[in-house]
mmCIF file of C-alpha atoms in Angstrom:
data_model
loop_
_atom_site.group_PDB
_atom_site.id
_atom_site.type_symbol
_atom_site.label_atom_id
_atom_site.label_comp_id
_atom_site.label_asym_id
_atom_site.label_seq_id
_atom_site.Cartn_x
_atom_site.Cartn_y
_atom_site.Cartn_z
ATOM 1 C CA MET A 1 -57.258 2.477 -10.177
ATOM 2 C CA SER A 2 -54.121 3.432 -8.332
ATOM 3 C CA LEU A 3 -52.666 2.668 -4.917
ATOM 4 C CA GLU A 4 -49.852 5.049 -3.996
ATOM 5 C CA ALA A 5 -47.425 3.504 -1.568
ATOM 6 C CA SER A 6 -44.830 5.423 0.379
ATOM 7 C CA TYR A 7 -41.745 3.993 2.006
ATOM 8 C CA SER A 8 -40.290 6.128 4.763
ATOM 9 C CA THR A 9 -36.549 5.892 5.284
ATOM 10 C CA ASN A 10 -34.105 7.065 7.913
ATOM 11 C CA ILE A 11 -32.270 8.938 5.167
ATOM 12 C CA ILE A 12 -32.282 12.646 5.911
ATOM 13 C CA VAL A 13 -30.773 15.373 3.784
ATOM 14 C CA PRO A 14 -29.220 17.720 6.367
ATOM 15 C CA LYS A 15 -30.632 21.246 6.516
ATOM 16 C CA THR A 16 -27.190 22.609 5.601
ATOM 17 C CA GLN A 17 -27.398 20.748 2.266
ATOM 18 C CA LEU A 18 -30.998 21.849 1.747
ATOM 19 C CA VAL A 19 -29.970 25.480 2.247
ATOM 20 C CA SER A 20 -26.539 25.466 0.586
ATOM 21 C CA HIS A 21 -27.819 23.807 -2.589
ATOM 22 C CA GLN A 22 -30.881 26.117 -2.742
ATOM 23 C CA GLY A 23 -33.260 23.549 -4.141
ATOM 24 C CA ASN A 24 -30.696 22.030 -6.528
ATOM 25 C CA LEU A 25 -30.106 18.944 -4.429
ATOM 26 C CA LYS A 26 -28.809 16.898 -7.350
ATOM 27 C CA GLU A 27 -25.301 18.104 -6.477
ATOM 28 C CA SER A 28 -25.531 17.396 -2.732
ATOM 29 C CA PRO A 29 -23.549 14.568 -1.073
ATOM 30 C CA CYS A 30 -26.754 12.799 0.018
ATOM 31 C CA MET A 31 -28.100 12.781 -3.527
ATOM 32 C CA ASP A 32 -24.757 11.490 -4.793
ATOM 33 C CA ILE A 33 -25.029 8.532 -2.403
ATOM 34 C CA LEU A 34 -28.677 8.012 -3.393
ATOM 35 C CA ARG A 35 -27.714 7.930 -7.087
ATOM 36 C CA LEU A 36 -24.991 5.356 -6.343
ATOM 37 C CA ALA A 37 -27.451 3.247 -4.314
ATOM 38 C CA MET A 38 -30.012 3.340 -7.126
ATOM 39 C CA ASN A 39 -27.390 2.698 -9.787
ATOM 40 C CA LYS A 40 -26.432 -0.575 -8.083
ATOM 41 C CA ILE A 41 -30.036 -1.747 -8.470
ATOM 42 C CA ILE A 42 -30.160 -0.633 -12.097
ATOM 43 C CA LYS A 43 -27.045 -2.731 -12.767
ATOM 44 C CA GLU A 44 -28.471 -5.759 -10.942
ATOM 45 C CA ARG A 45 -32.044 -5.602 -12.266
ATOM 46 C CA GLY A 46 -31.582 -3.702 -15.506
ATOM 47 C CA GLY A 47 -33.272 -0.360 -15.924
ATOM 48 C CA GLN A 48 -32.690 3.357 -16.003
ATOM 49 C CA PHE A 49 -32.778 6.611 -14.063
ATOM 50 C CA ASP A 50 -35.664 9.036 -14.454
ATOM 51 C CA THR A 51 -37.236 12.006 -12.685
ATOM 52 C CA LEU A 52 -40.736 10.578 -12.514
ATOM 53 C CA TYR A 53 -42.607 7.390 -11.839
ATOM 54 C CA THR A 54 -45.911 6.260 -13.330
ATOM 55 C CA ASP A 55 -49.086 5.154 -11.632
ATOM 56 C CA ASN A 56 -51.187 2.213 -12.787
ATOM 57 C CA GLU A 57 -53.341 4.515 -14.936
ATOM 58 C CA GLY A 58 -50.339 5.893 -16.817
ATOM 59 C CA LYS A 59 -50.141 9.258 -15.022
ATOM 60 C CA ASN A 60 -46.593 10.542 -14.562
ATOM 61 C CA ILE A 61 -45.657 11.784 -11.077
ATOM 62 C CA ASN A 62 -42.599 14.037 -10.781
ATOM 63 C CA CYS A 63 -39.956 13.373 -8.152
ATOM 64 C CA VAL A 64 -36.352 14.277 -7.417
ATOM 65 C CA LEU A 65 -34.950 11.010 -8.752
ATOM 66 C CA SER A 66 -36.440 7.672 -9.742
ATOM 67 C CA ILE A 67 -35.517 4.352 -11.226
ATOM 68 C CA ARG A 68 -37.445 2.099 -13.544
ATOM 69 C CA THR A 69 -36.325 -1.502 -13.665
ATOM 70 C CA LYS A 70 -37.119 -4.263 -16.100
ATOM 71 C CA ASP A 71 -39.260 -5.976 -13.480
ATOM 72 C CA PHE A 72 -40.947 -2.746 -12.247
ATOM 73 C CA GLN A 73 -41.473 -0.450 -15.249
ATOM 74 C CA ARG A 74 -43.707 2.045 -13.413
ATOM 75 C CA GLY A 75 -40.731 2.954 -11.254
ATOM 76 C CA VAL A 76 -39.919 4.032 -7.722
ATOM 77 C CA GLY A 77 -39.449 7.744 -7.081
ATOM 78 C CA ALA A 78 -37.521 9.519 -4.346
ATOM 79 C CA THR A 79 -39.018 12.676 -2.861
ATOM 80 C CA ILE A 80 -37.582 14.950 -0.196
ATOM 81 C CA GLU A 81 -39.896 16.311 2.459
ATOM 82 C CA ASN A 82 -39.526 19.877 3.796
ATOM 83 C CA ASP A 83 -37.670 18.563 6.847
ATOM 84 C CA GLY A 84 -35.151 16.709 4.645
ATOM 85 C CA ARG A 85 -36.574 13.196 5.034
ATOM 86 C CA VAL A 86 -36.265 11.039 1.924
ATOM 87 C CA VAL A 87 -39.422 9.115 1.059
ATOM 88 C CA PHE A 88 -39.781 6.600 -1.775
ATOM 89 C CA ARG A 89 -43.096 6.511 -3.607
ATOM 90 C CA TYR A 90 -44.560 4.119 -6.157
ATOM 91 C CA ASP A 91 -47.893 2.733 -7.285
ATOM 92 C CA ALA A 92 -48.431 -0.593 -5.526
ATOM 93 C CA TYR A 93 -51.658 -1.454 -7.374
ATOM 94 C CA GLY A 94 -51.203 -4.858 -8.990
ATOM 95 C CA ASP A 95 -47.714 -5.306 -7.545
ATOM 96 C CA LEU A 96 -48.472 -8.829 -6.336
ATOM 97 C CA GLY A 97 -44.808 -9.763 -5.902
ATOM 98 C CA SER A 98 -44.107 -6.636 -3.815
ATOM 99 C CA ILE A 99 -41.333 -5.706 -6.232
ATOM 100 C CA GLY A 100 -41.771 -1.994 -5.508
ATOM 101 C CA LYS A 101 -41.188 -2.519 -1.794
ATOM 102 C CA ALA A 102 -38.239 -4.832 -2.481
ATOM 103 C CA ILE A 103 -36.639 -2.113 -4.623
ATOM 104 C CA CYS A 104 -37.173 0.416 -1.813
ATOM 105 C CA ASP A 105 -35.574 -1.993 0.670
ATOM 106 C CA GLU A 106 -32.584 -2.465 -1.650
ATOM 107 C CA ILE A 107 -32.109 1.277 -2.221
ATOM 108 C CA ASN A 108 -32.278 1.908 1.524
ATOM 109 C CA GLN A 109 -29.778 -0.864 2.295
ATOM 110 C CA ASN A 110 -27.387 0.245 -0.464
ATOM 111 C CA TYR A 111 -27.582 3.859 0.720
ATOM 112 C CA ASN A 112 -26.682 2.904 4.276
ATOM 113 C CA VAL A 113 -23.785 0.681 3.190
ATOM 114 C CA ILE A 114 -22.323 3.416 0.959
ATOM 115 C CA ALA A 115 -22.751 6.068 3.673
ATOM 116 C CA VAL A 116 -21.025 3.904 6.308
ATOM 117 C CA MET A 117 -18.179 3.056 3.932
ATOM 118 C CA ARG A 118 -17.655 6.751 3.121
ATOM 119 C CA ALA A 119 -17.655 7.655 6.806
ATOM 120 C CA HIS A 120 -15.094 4.933 7.534
ATOM 121 C CA LYS A 121 -12.857 6.160 4.716
ATOM 122 C CA LYS A 122 -12.989 9.740 6.052
ATOM 123 C CA LEU A 123 -11.822 8.382 9.402
ATOM 124 C CA GLY A 124 -8.863 6.666 7.757
ATOM 125 C CA PHE A 125 -10.181 3.112 7.597
ATOM 126 C CA THR A 126 -9.781 0.731 4.692
ATOM 127 C CA THR A 127 -13.270 -0.612 4.100
ATOM 128 C CA ASP A 128 -14.757 -3.705 2.586
ATOM 129 C CA ALA A 129 -18.345 -4.883 2.205
ATOM 130 C CA LYS A 130 -19.305 -8.539 2.249
ATOM 131 C CA PHE A 131 -22.651 -9.595 0.797
ATOM 132 C CA LYS A 132 -24.438 -12.784 1.778
ATOM 133 C CA LYS A 133 -27.875 -14.085 0.827
ATOM 134 C CA THR A 134 -29.930 -16.012 3.349
ATOM 135 C CA THR A 135 -31.954 -19.075 2.455
ATOM 136 C CA SER A 136 -35.080 -16.872 2.472
ATOM 137 C CA GLY A 137 -33.507 -14.591 -0.168
ATOM 138 C CA GLN A 138 -32.663 -11.671 2.104
ATOM 139 C CA LYS A 139 -29.347 -9.939 1.590
ATOM 140 C CA ILE A 140 -27.094 -9.355 4.593
ATOM 141 C CA VAL A 141 -24.290 -6.842 4.215
ATOM 142 C CA THR A 142 -21.368 -6.604 6.594
ATOM 143 C CA VAL A 143 -19.131 -3.547 6.365
ATOM 144 C CA VAL A 144 -15.639 -3.986 7.795
ATOM 145 C CA GLY A 145 -13.266 -1.102 8.465
ATOM 146 C CA VAL A 146 -9.581 -1.715 9.231
ATOM 147 C CA ARG A 147 -7.085 0.934 10.250
#
């Protein structure tokens, strides 16, 4: 049995990148940020990049980019919809600790932090990110830009 879960994000690959990279989005700025966001999780949790994730029955599902971590071997895959929206997909069957969703949350947060820091740098700011964990285990990130 399988239970595909999808995690919609506010990450959108602009149409100009969709067109200019003609289907080879691996070289686009958005995909570069996504790789960096995923790589941070790989470093923290242990794991690797892939281009597929696996459902509970062992079936491989292709995607643009995915990560498999030590604590979630089936992986979380990133897909890009026709309108440019990035959606994370994974098999949630048996994921009692909601690790798949937690990984999606972390990728999304990392992506946004990296994107804001890059935007600040382009505007001439010196940036810094401060990470803080709450007592409930949530991670709060504050990005500071100084000119």
